[in-house]
């Protein structure tokens, strides 16, 4: 399995997801600023992976911080990392977790603070892998045998510390003996499906077919697709799901064609402080991602562009939310609260 993010010799090493699938190269971040840049530039992406990177970024920042006025430095480190991407709540969840640990270490010797912060970041990574395995175990029974699973974007090993959420469910279904193949939406404009999902499933020899996003309706109508499984960047208290732009269209088409639409995500993706998906901040990205493909201009110079990176799928389209603690079903206000504990 691919190593998405590791802590090696007091540095954070990530596979460069902007270069896949043509090049398998690794980026080494030695400062928290470099980690922040890697998140912003999408060298690492996917909600859980962003959370792990942020935790390691905070640890790296504390490791290299001077001993004077450490509190203020920690504030700056956390604020810098928090300003990278707005939608995936795992980023803020991980930073808060690191902040809470730091606050609990008040009065401890500086060397002890540094050691404990690094240990915690490594724990966030290890836990993420275990959580993905649990999500897989809980989701595998929902995947129909001898059918195709449609997915959108990349919610795989590359989007987590390993194994994946949506792709973890597919992996677990196959490990449980089911015969499953995958249709991957290419996921314009950043092409996470074409570049990342297809690449990582090929590494695991999972039969995968690439389709363009606008083909999803055609195949959902065909009877070939047994279910849709996608990841999430933030889930509101009512079960509305923010995920990669295009997810909403897939969900509506799935419902229209009576195909179950599942969301696989860790509990850290729940944001029960938000009543509905309307309050989820949606990242707007550069126009060039839409007007250009691989650096080549496709649209007339000066074209007006909108480029929201995520959309919100209303809870009524979601057949179930698969977490490490079980599968939540509608009404989500109750089921998600119960899972949250
Ligand atoms: O912009 P990205 O590539 O970070 O968006 C990723 C997604 O939308 C994923 O589906 C989501 O983060 C879940 S990853 C397990």
mmCIF file of C-alpha atoms and ligand atoms in Angstrom:
data_model
loop_
_atom_site.group_PDB
_atom_site.id
_atom_site.type_symbol
_atom_site.label_atom_id
_atom_site.label_comp_id
_atom_site.label_asym_id
_atom_site.label_seq_id
_atom_site.Cartn_x
_atom_site.Cartn_y
_atom_site.Cartn_z
ATOM 1 C CA UNK A 1 0.000 0.000 0.000
ATOM 2 C CA UNK A 2 1.220 3.498 -0.835
ATOM 3 C CA UNK A 3 2.716 5.609 2.008
ATOM 4 C CA UNK A 4 0.801 8.876 1.750
ATOM 5 C CA UNK A 5 2.445 10.655 4.666
ATOM 6 C CA UNK A 6 5.202 9.646 7.056
ATOM 7 C CA UNK A 7 7.318 11.137 9.813
ATOM 8 C CA UNK A 8 10.963 10.390 8.993
ATOM 9 C CA UNK A 9 13.989 11.856 10.830
ATOM 10 C CA UNK A 10 12.044 14.804 12.224
ATOM 11 C CA UNK A 11 10.592 15.713 8.843
ATOM 12 C CA UNK A 12 7.229 15.080 7.153
ATOM 13 C CA UNK A 13 7.500 13.084 3.940
ATOM 14 C CA UNK A 14 4.549 13.015 1.527
ATOM 15 C CA UNK A 15 3.978 11.449 -1.847
ATOM 16 C CA UNK A 16 3.543 14.368 -4.277
ATOM 17 C CA UNK A 17 -0.078 14.004 -5.432
ATOM 18 C CA UNK A 18 0.273 16.794 -7.974
ATOM 19 C CA UNK A 19 2.763 14.612 -9.889
ATOM 20 C CA UNK A 20 0.847 11.312 -9.838
ATOM 21 C CA UNK A 21 0.325 9.179 -11.825
ATOM 22 C CA UNK A 22 3.140 10.133 -14.187
ATOM 23 C CA UNK A 23 5.800 10.486 -11.487
ATOM 24 C CA UNK A 24 6.035 8.826 -8.075
ATOM 25 C CA UNK A 25 8.063 11.384 -6.136
ATOM 26 C CA UNK A 26 8.166 12.369 -2.482
ATOM 27 C CA UNK A 27 8.336 15.801 -0.900
ATOM 28 C CA UNK A 28 10.127 16.364 2.414
ATOM 29 C CA UNK A 29 8.788 19.167 4.627
ATOM 30 C CA UNK A 30 11.220 20.294 7.318
ATOM 31 C CA UNK A 31 9.203 23.256 8.632
ATOM 32 C CA UNK A 32 5.546 23.835 9.473
ATOM 33 C CA UNK A 33 5.423 26.490 6.757
ATOM 34 C CA UNK A 34 6.409 23.852 4.204
ATOM 35 C CA UNK A 35 3.651 21.561 5.475
ATOM 36 C CA UNK A 36 1.138 24.432 5.168
ATOM 37 C CA UNK A 37 2.293 25.082 1.600
ATOM 38 C CA UNK A 38 1.989 21.364 0.754
ATOM 39 C CA UNK A 39 -1.624 21.356 1.967
ATOM 40 C CA UNK A 40 -2.480 24.587 0.113
ATOM 41 C CA UNK A 41 -0.830 23.391 -3.128
ATOM 42 C CA UNK A 42 -2.518 19.970 -2.827
ATOM 43 C CA UNK A 43 0.699 17.980 -2.686
ATOM 44 C CA UNK A 44 -1.335 16.279 0.026
ATOM 45 C CA UNK A 45 -5.139 16.406 -0.138
ATOM 46 C CA UNK A 46 -8.230 14.525 1.024
ATOM 47 C CA UNK A 47 -9.839 15.395 4.354
ATOM 48 C CA UNK A 48 -8.254 12.793 6.682
ATOM 49 C CA UNK A 49 -4.804 13.149 5.073
ATOM 50 C CA UNK A 50 -5.018 16.926 5.478
ATOM 51 C CA UNK A 51 -5.777 16.333 9.184
ATOM 52 C CA UNK A 52 -2.742 14.084 9.621
ATOM 53 C CA UNK A 53 -0.544 16.602 7.783
ATOM 54 C CA UNK A 54 -1.805 19.427 10.014
ATOM 55 C CA UNK A 55 -1.090 17.436 13.195
ATOM 56 C CA UNK A 56 2.425 16.691 11.950
ATOM 57 C CA UNK A 57 2.824 20.328 10.911
ATOM 58 C CA UNK A 58 2.017 21.509 14.439
ATOM 59 C CA UNK A 59 4.462 18.944 15.873
ATOM 60 C CA UNK A 60 7.167 20.070 13.443
ATOM 61 C CA UNK A 61 6.552 23.702 14.367
ATOM 62 C CA UNK A 62 6.854 22.997 18.103
ATOM 63 C CA UNK A 63 9.952 20.857 17.521
ATOM 64 C CA UNK A 64 11.783 23.750 15.883
ATOM 65 C CA UNK A 65 10.340 26.607 17.955
ATOM 66 C CA UNK A 66 12.586 28.577 20.296
ATOM 67 C CA UNK A 67 11.802 28.309 23.995
ATOM 68 C CA UNK A 68 10.891 31.990 24.398
ATOM 69 C CA UNK A 69 7.203 32.806 24.207
ATOM 70 C CA UNK A 70 6.268 29.336 22.972
ATOM 71 C CA UNK A 71 2.537 29.991 23.479
ATOM 72 C CA UNK A 72 2.560 32.775 20.909
ATOM 73 C CA UNK A 73 4.581 30.678 18.468
ATOM 74 C CA UNK A 74 2.126 27.788 18.798
ATOM 75 C CA UNK A 75 -0.721 30.213 18.044
ATOM 76 C CA UNK A 76 1.071 31.319 14.860
ATOM 77 C CA UNK A 77 1.839 27.739 13.802
ATOM 78 C CA UNK A 78 -1.802 26.692 14.271
ATOM 79 C CA UNK A 79 -3.187 29.808 12.559
ATOM 80 C CA UNK A 80 -0.890 29.299 9.552
ATOM 81 C CA UNK A 81 -1.968 25.681 9.125
ATOM 82 C CA UNK A 82 -5.650 26.529 9.677
ATOM 83 C CA UNK A 83 -5.539 29.118 6.865
ATOM 84 C CA UNK A 84 -4.635 26.564 4.178
ATOM 85 C CA UNK A 85 -7.984 25.075 3.095
ATOM 86 C CA UNK A 86 -11.426 25.920 4.516
ATOM 87 C CA UNK A 87 -13.784 23.014 3.789
ATOM 88 C CA UNK A 88 -12.353 19.786 5.257
ATOM 89 C CA UNK A 89 -13.162 19.961 8.960
ATOM 90 C CA UNK A 90 -10.513 17.319 9.722
ATOM 91 C CA UNK A 91 -7.924 20.088 9.365
ATOM 92 C CA UNK A 92 -9.436 22.062 12.255
ATOM 93 C CA UNK A 93 -10.171 18.901 14.238
ATOM 94 C CA UNK A 94 -6.489 17.885 14.106
ATOM 95 C CA UNK A 95 -5.215 21.353 14.969
ATOM 96 C CA UNK A 96 -7.613 21.542 17.951
ATOM 97 C CA UNK A 97 -6.454 18.139 19.144
ATOM 98 C CA UNK A 98 -2.811 19.282 19.046
ATOM 99 C CA UNK A 99 -3.721 22.588 20.762
ATOM 100 C CA UNK A 100 -5.538 20.741 23.553
ATOM 101 C CA UNK A 101 -2.531 18.508 24.181
ATOM 102 C CA UNK A 102 -0.225 21.533 24.209
ATOM 103 C CA UNK A 103 -2.439 23.283 26.743
ATOM 104 C CA UNK A 104 -2.425 20.175 28.957
ATOM 105 C CA UNK A 105 1.392 20.202 28.989
ATOM 106 C CA UNK A 106 1.642 23.610 30.656
ATOM 107 C CA UNK A 107 4.586 23.574 33.058
ATOM 108 C CA UNK A 108 6.261 20.531 31.474
ATOM 109 C CA UNK A 109 9.924 20.722 30.422
ATOM 110 C CA UNK A 110 10.376 21.914 26.793
ATOM 111 C CA UNK A 111 11.923 18.607 25.715
ATOM 112 C CA UNK A 112 8.919 16.765 27.151
ATOM 113 C CA UNK A 113 6.489 19.096 25.325
ATOM 114 C CA UNK A 114 8.267 18.465 22.019
ATOM 115 C CA UNK A 115 8.327 14.697 22.541
ATOM 116 C CA UNK A 116 4.648 14.495 23.457
ATOM 117 C CA UNK A 117 3.552 16.682 20.516
ATOM 118 C CA UNK A 118 5.437 14.486 18.024
ATOM 119 C CA UNK A 119 4.011 11.341 19.653
ATOM 120 C CA UNK A 120 0.495 12.742 19.344
ATOM 121 C CA UNK A 121 0.917 13.546 15.650
ATOM 122 C CA UNK A 122 2.157 10.004 15.013
ATOM 123 C CA UNK A 123 -0.867 8.713 16.927
ATOM 124 C CA UNK A 124 -3.236 10.742 14.704
ATOM 125 C CA UNK A 125 -1.661 8.982 11.699
ATOM 126 C CA UNK A 126 -1.836 5.490 13.204
ATOM 127 C CA UNK A 127 -5.415 5.997 14.378
ATOM 128 C CA UNK A 128 -6.438 7.181 10.921
ATOM 129 C CA UNK A 129 -5.282 3.919 9.336
ATOM 130 C CA UNK A 130 -7.130 1.872 11.994
ATOM 131 C CA UNK A 131 -10.280 4.010 11.561
ATOM 132 C CA UNK A 132 -10.249 3.463 7.786
ATOM 133 C CA UNK A 133 -10.035 -0.304 8.352
ATOM 134 C CA UNK A 134 -13.053 -0.093 10.681
ATOM 135 C CA UNK A 135 -15.004 2.002 8.145
ATOM 136 C CA UNK A 136 -14.184 -0.679 5.591
ATOM 137 C CA UNK A 137 -15.425 -3.438 7.879
ATOM 138 C CA UNK A 138 -18.678 -1.577 8.546
ATOM 139 C CA UNK A 139 -19.233 -0.707 4.889
ATOM 140 C CA UNK A 140 -18.308 -4.001 3.203
ATOM 141 C CA UNK A 141 -21.695 -5.690 3.852
ATOM 142 C CA UNK A 142 -23.457 -2.810 2.038
ATOM 143 C CA UNK A 143 -21.610 -3.406 -1.221
ATOM 144 C CA UNK A 144 -23.562 -5.716 -3.561
ATOM 145 C CA UNK A 145 -21.672 -8.741 -4.887
ATOM 146 C CA UNK A 146 -20.919 -9.042 -8.621
ATOM 147 C CA UNK A 147 -21.704 -5.371 -9.237
ATOM 148 C CA UNK A 148 -19.844 -2.174 -10.070
ATOM 149 C CA UNK A 149 -19.233 0.531 -7.454
ATOM 150 C CA UNK A 150 -19.156 4.103 -8.691
ATOM 151 C CA UNK A 151 -16.962 6.602 -6.847
ATOM 152 C CA UNK A 152 -16.170 10.272 -7.280
ATOM 153 C CA UNK A 153 -12.872 12.049 -6.536
ATOM 154 C CA UNK A 154 -10.301 10.154 -4.453
ATOM 155 C CA UNK A 155 -11.283 8.956 -0.999
ATOM 156 C CA UNK A 156 -8.601 6.307 -0.908
ATOM 157 C CA UNK A 157 -5.257 5.560 0.692
ATOM 158 C CA UNK A 158 -3.958 8.779 -0.866
ATOM 159 C CA UNK A 159 -6.669 10.833 0.870
ATOM 160 C CA UNK A 160 -5.964 9.275 4.286
ATOM 161 C CA UNK A 161 -2.952 7.888 6.128
ATOM 162 C CA UNK A 162 -3.725 4.589 4.378
ATOM 163 C CA UNK A 163 -6.471 2.218 3.124
ATOM 164 C CA UNK A 164 -9.013 4.968 2.471
ATOM 165 C CA UNK A 165 -12.629 5.652 3.407
ATOM 166 C CA UNK A 166 -14.757 5.084 0.269
ATOM 167 C CA UNK A 167 -12.008 3.012 -1.350
ATOM 168 C CA UNK A 168 -11.494 1.310 2.030
ATOM 169 C CA UNK A 169 -15.109 0.089 1.837
ATOM 170 C CA UNK A 170 -14.402 -1.284 -1.656
ATOM 171 C CA UNK A 171 -11.134 -2.883 -0.495
ATOM 172 C CA UNK A 172 -12.878 -4.483 2.491
ATOM 173 C CA UNK A 173 -15.729 -5.779 0.311
ATOM 174 C CA UNK A 174 -13.182 -7.457 -1.956
ATOM 175 C CA UNK A 175 -11.211 -8.795 1.056
ATOM 176 C CA UNK A 176 -14.475 -10.295 2.341
ATOM 177 C CA UNK A 177 -14.734 -12.326 -0.872
ATOM 178 C CA UNK A 178 -17.023 -10.189 -3.004
ATOM 179 C CA UNK A 179 -16.425 -9.641 -6.707
ATOM 180 C CA UNK A 180 -16.468 -5.912 -7.247
ATOM 181 C CA UNK A 181 -15.159 -3.599 -9.902
ATOM 182 C CA UNK A 182 -14.982 0.176 -9.796
ATOM 183 C CA UNK A 183 -16.104 3.010 -12.052
ATOM 184 C CA UNK A 184 -14.076 6.133 -11.241
ATOM 185 C CA UNK A 185 -15.383 9.554 -12.245
ATOM 186 C CA UNK A 186 -12.434 11.526 -13.608
ATOM 187 C CA UNK A 187 -13.390 14.443 -11.292
ATOM 188 C CA UNK A 188 -12.877 17.668 -13.199
ATOM 189 C CA UNK A 189 -11.177 20.022 -12.790
ATOM 190 C CA UNK A 190 -8.371 18.615 -10.625
ATOM 191 C CA UNK A 191 -8.771 15.048 -11.931
ATOM 192 C CA UNK A 192 -8.379 13.255 -8.592
ATOM 193 C CA UNK A 193 -10.392 10.348 -10.004
ATOM 194 C CA UNK A 194 -8.383 9.915 -13.199
ATOM 195 C CA UNK A 195 -4.997 10.637 -11.676
ATOM 196 C CA UNK A 196 -5.252 9.247 -8.136
ATOM 197 C CA UNK A 197 -8.152 6.786 -7.741
ATOM 198 C CA UNK A 198 -7.312 4.872 -10.899
ATOM 199 C CA UNK A 199 -3.608 4.836 -9.968
ATOM 200 C CA UNK A 200 -4.063 3.543 -6.433
ATOM 201 C CA UNK A 201 -6.668 0.916 -7.389
ATOM 202 C CA UNK A 202 -4.375 -0.319 -10.152
ATOM 203 C CA UNK A 203 -1.604 -0.715 -7.564
ATOM 204 C CA UNK A 204 -3.974 -3.105 -5.728
ATOM 205 C CA UNK A 205 -5.099 -4.853 -8.946
ATOM 206 C CA UNK A 206 -8.718 -3.803 -8.373
ATOM 207 C CA UNK A 207 -10.473 -3.692 -11.771
ATOM 208 C CA UNK A 208 -11.194 -0.041 -12.477
ATOM 209 C CA UNK A 209 -12.798 1.783 -15.378
ATOM 210 C CA UNK A 210 -12.355 5.511 -15.861
ATOM 211 C CA UNK A 211 -15.359 7.553 -16.990
ATOM 212 C CA UNK A 212 -15.774 11.289 -17.426
ATOM 213 C CA UNK A 213 -18.065 12.942 -14.864
ATOM 214 C CA UNK A 214 -20.864 13.493 -17.372
ATOM 215 C CA UNK A 215 -21.101 9.740 -18.073
ATOM 216 C CA UNK A 216 -22.222 8.902 -14.522
ATOM 217 C CA UNK A 217 -25.951 9.303 -15.287
ATOM 218 C CA UNK A 218 -25.703 7.013 -18.294
ATOM 219 C CA UNK A 219 -24.166 4.206 -16.240
ATOM 220 C CA UNK A 220 -26.388 4.733 -13.173
ATOM 221 C CA UNK A 221 -29.387 4.227 -15.458
ATOM 222 C CA UNK A 222 -27.890 1.078 -17.009
ATOM 223 C CA UNK A 223 -28.430 -1.172 -13.968
ATOM 224 C CA UNK A 224 -24.731 -2.015 -13.843
ATOM 225 C CA UNK A 225 -23.902 0.138 -10.815
ATOM 226 C CA UNK A 226 -24.740 -1.618 -7.520
ATOM 227 C CA UNK A 227 -24.005 1.362 -5.304
ATOM 228 C CA UNK A 228 -22.144 4.657 -5.113
ATOM 229 C CA UNK A 229 -19.573 5.201 -2.349
ATOM 230 C CA UNK A 230 -17.893 8.571 -1.844
ATOM 231 C CA UNK A 231 -15.935 10.300 0.926
ATOM 232 C CA UNK A 232 -16.734 13.569 2.692
ATOM 233 C CA UNK A 233 -14.990 16.752 3.730
ATOM 234 C CA UNK A 234 -17.563 17.854 6.282
ATOM 235 C CA UNK A 235 -20.908 16.472 7.401
ATOM 236 C CA UNK A 236 -23.438 18.738 9.110
ATOM 237 C CA UNK A 237 -25.736 17.705 11.983
ATOM 238 C CA UNK A 238 -28.658 17.071 9.606
ATOM 239 C CA UNK A 239 -26.575 14.707 7.424
ATOM 240 C CA UNK A 240 -25.855 17.131 4.572
ATOM 241 C CA UNK A 241 -22.493 16.170 3.073
ATOM 242 C CA UNK A 242 -19.825 18.428 1.595
ATOM 243 C CA UNK A 243 -17.590 16.528 -0.790
ATOM 244 C CA UNK A 244 -15.754 17.123 -4.054
ATOM 245 C CA UNK A 245 -17.766 19.198 -6.515
ATOM 246 C CA UNK A 246 -19.853 16.906 -8.700
ATOM 247 C CA UNK A 247 -20.857 14.630 -5.818
ATOM 248 C CA UNK A 248 -24.297 16.260 -5.606
ATOM 249 C CA UNK A 249 -25.069 15.507 -9.261
ATOM 250 C CA UNK A 250 -24.061 11.870 -8.757
ATOM 251 C CA UNK A 251 -26.277 11.614 -5.646
ATOM 252 C CA UNK A 252 -29.343 12.986 -7.449
ATOM 253 C CA UNK A 253 -28.775 10.657 -10.399
ATOM 254 C CA UNK A 254 -28.315 7.715 -8.017
ATOM 255 C CA UNK A 255 -31.628 8.418 -6.273
ATOM 256 C CA UNK A 256 -33.435 8.859 -9.591
ATOM 257 C CA UNK A 257 -32.197 5.400 -10.608
ATOM 258 C CA UNK A 258 -32.729 3.684 -7.215
ATOM 259 C CA UNK A 259 -29.004 3.117 -6.691
ATOM 260 C CA UNK A 260 -27.915 3.380 -3.019
ATOM 261 C CA UNK A 261 -25.609 6.343 -2.369
ATOM 262 C CA UNK A 262 -23.246 5.850 0.597
ATOM 263 C CA UNK A 263 -20.852 8.281 2.233
ATOM 264 C CA UNK A 264 -17.826 6.840 4.066
ATOM 265 C CA UNK A 265 -16.099 9.114 6.566
ATOM 266 C CA UNK A 266 -14.457 9.099 9.989
ATOM 267 C CA UNK A 267 -16.225 10.646 12.993
ATOM 268 C CA UNK A 268 -13.682 13.514 12.757
ATOM 269 C CA UNK A 269 -15.453 14.616 9.543
ATOM 270 C CA UNK A 270 -18.694 15.299 11.452
ATOM 271 C CA UNK A 271 -19.301 18.937 12.286
ATOM 272 C CA UNK A 272 -22.369 18.845 14.492
ATOM 273 C CA UNK A 273 -21.932 22.543 15.311
ATOM 274 C CA UNK A 274 -23.462 23.213 11.881
ATOM 275 C CA UNK A 275 -27.193 22.628 11.615
ATOM 276 C CA UNK A 276 -27.144 22.069 7.873
ATOM 277 C CA UNK A 277 -24.807 22.003 4.901
ATOM 278 C CA UNK A 278 -25.718 25.614 4.059
ATOM 279 C CA UNK A 279 -23.197 26.766 6.670
ATOM 280 C CA UNK A 280 -20.272 24.728 5.306
ATOM 281 C CA UNK A 281 -17.601 27.031 3.829
ATOM 282 C CA UNK A 282 -16.878 26.099 0.219
ATOM 283 C CA UNK A 283 -13.360 26.636 -1.056
ATOM 284 C CA UNK A 284 -13.112 28.599 -4.298
ATOM 285 C CA UNK A 285 -10.045 27.742 -6.344
ATOM 286 C CA UNK A 286 -8.090 29.357 -9.181
ATOM 287 C CA UNK A 287 -9.758 29.915 -12.573
ATOM 288 C CA UNK A 288 -6.775 28.338 -14.323
ATOM 289 C CA UNK A 289 -7.802 24.901 -13.007
ATOM 290 C CA UNK A 290 -10.905 25.205 -15.212
ATOM 291 C CA UNK A 291 -9.506 27.047 -18.223
ATOM 292 C CA UNK A 292 -6.344 24.924 -18.470
ATOM 293 C CA UNK A 293 -5.613 21.188 -18.474
ATOM 294 C CA UNK A 294 -2.029 20.210 -17.630
ATOM 295 C CA UNK A 295 -0.929 23.788 -18.308
ATOM 296 C CA UNK A 296 -2.601 23.925 -21.713
ATOM 297 C CA UNK A 297 -5.250 26.590 -22.227
ATOM 298 C CA UNK A 298 -8.664 25.177 -23.247
ATOM 299 C CA UNK A 299 -10.938 28.254 -23.010
ATOM 300 C CA UNK A 300 -10.648 31.718 -24.580
ATOM 301 C CA UNK A 301 -8.424 34.157 -22.731
ATOM 302 C CA UNK A 302 -10.453 36.226 -20.257
ATOM 303 C CA UNK A 303 -13.275 33.655 -19.870
ATOM 304 C CA UNK A 304 -15.338 34.210 -16.708
ATOM 305 C CA UNK A 305 -14.943 31.153 -14.469
ATOM 306 C CA UNK A 306 -16.437 29.719 -11.297
ATOM 307 C CA UNK A 307 -14.449 27.029 -9.522
ATOM 308 C CA UNK A 308 -16.013 25.841 -6.255
ATOM 309 C CA UNK A 309 -13.947 22.847 -5.082
ATOM 310 C CA UNK A 310 -16.841 21.223 -3.192
ATOM 311 C CA UNK A 311 -20.616 20.949 -3.249
ATOM 312 C CA UNK A 312 -23.156 19.955 -0.636
ATOM 313 C CA UNK A 313 -25.360 16.901 -1.097
ATOM 314 C CA UNK A 314 -28.594 17.225 0.893
ATOM 315 C CA UNK A 315 -29.108 14.403 3.400
ATOM 316 C CA UNK A 316 -32.229 13.151 1.585
ATOM 317 C CA UNK A 317 -30.000 11.698 -1.147
ATOM 318 C CA UNK A 318 -27.732 9.849 1.298
ATOM 319 C CA UNK A 319 -28.644 6.188 1.916
ATOM 320 C CA UNK A 320 -26.191 5.835 4.795
ATOM 321 C CA UNK A 321 -23.094 7.387 6.378
ATOM 322 C CA UNK A 322 -20.475 4.716 7.081
ATOM 323 C CA UNK A 323 -18.198 5.568 10.016
ATOM 324 C CA UNK A 324 -15.778 3.631 12.218
ATOM 325 C CA UNK A 325 -18.518 3.441 14.847
ATOM 326 C CA UNK A 326 -21.234 2.090 12.591
ATOM 327 C CA UNK A 327 -23.565 3.155 9.787
ATOM 328 C CA UNK A 328 -25.811 6.174 10.397
ATOM 329 C CA UNK A 329 -29.190 6.243 8.638
ATOM 330 C CA UNK A 330 -31.879 8.922 8.376
ATOM 331 C CA UNK A 331 -32.992 10.742 10.445
ATOM 332 C CA UNK A 332 -29.365 11.864 10.708
ATOM 333 C CA UNK A 333 -29.932 14.427 13.474
ATOM 334 C CA UNK A 334 -30.456 11.456 15.795
ATOM 335 C CA UNK A 335 -28.200 8.803 14.309
ATOM 336 C CA UNK A 336 -25.127 11.061 13.950
ATOM 337 C CA UNK A 337 -25.500 12.426 17.479
ATOM 338 C CA UNK A 338 -25.736 8.872 18.792
ATOM 339 C CA UNK A 339 -22.559 7.839 16.937
ATOM 340 C CA UNK A 340 -20.727 10.925 18.185
ATOM 341 C CA UNK A 341 -21.507 9.804 21.736
HETATM 342 O O1 LIG B 1 -9.797 18.815 -2.977
HETATM 343 P P1 LIG B 1 -9.495 17.471 -2.388
HETATM 344 O O2 LIG B 1 -8.772 16.568 -3.338
HETATM 345 O O3 LIG B 1 -8.809 17.580 -1.047
HETATM 346 O O4 LIG B 1 -10.932 16.834 -2.145
HETATM 347 C C1 LIG B 1 -11.016 15.538 -1.637
HETATM 348 C C2 LIG B 1 -12.396 15.039 -1.492
HETATM 349 O O5 LIG B 1 -13.354 15.716 -1.794
HETATM 350 C C3 LIG B 1 -12.555 13.692 -0.849
HETATM 351 O O6 LIG B 1 -13.648 13.011 -1.375
HETATM 352 C C4 LIG B 1 -12.760 13.886 0.662
HETATM 353 O O7 LIG B 1 -11.760 14.695 1.189
HETATM 354 C C5 LIG B 1 -12.774 12.597 1.394
HETATM 355 S S1 LIG B 1 -11.189 11.842 1.433
HETATM 356 C C6 LIG B 1 -11.268 10.412 2.329
#
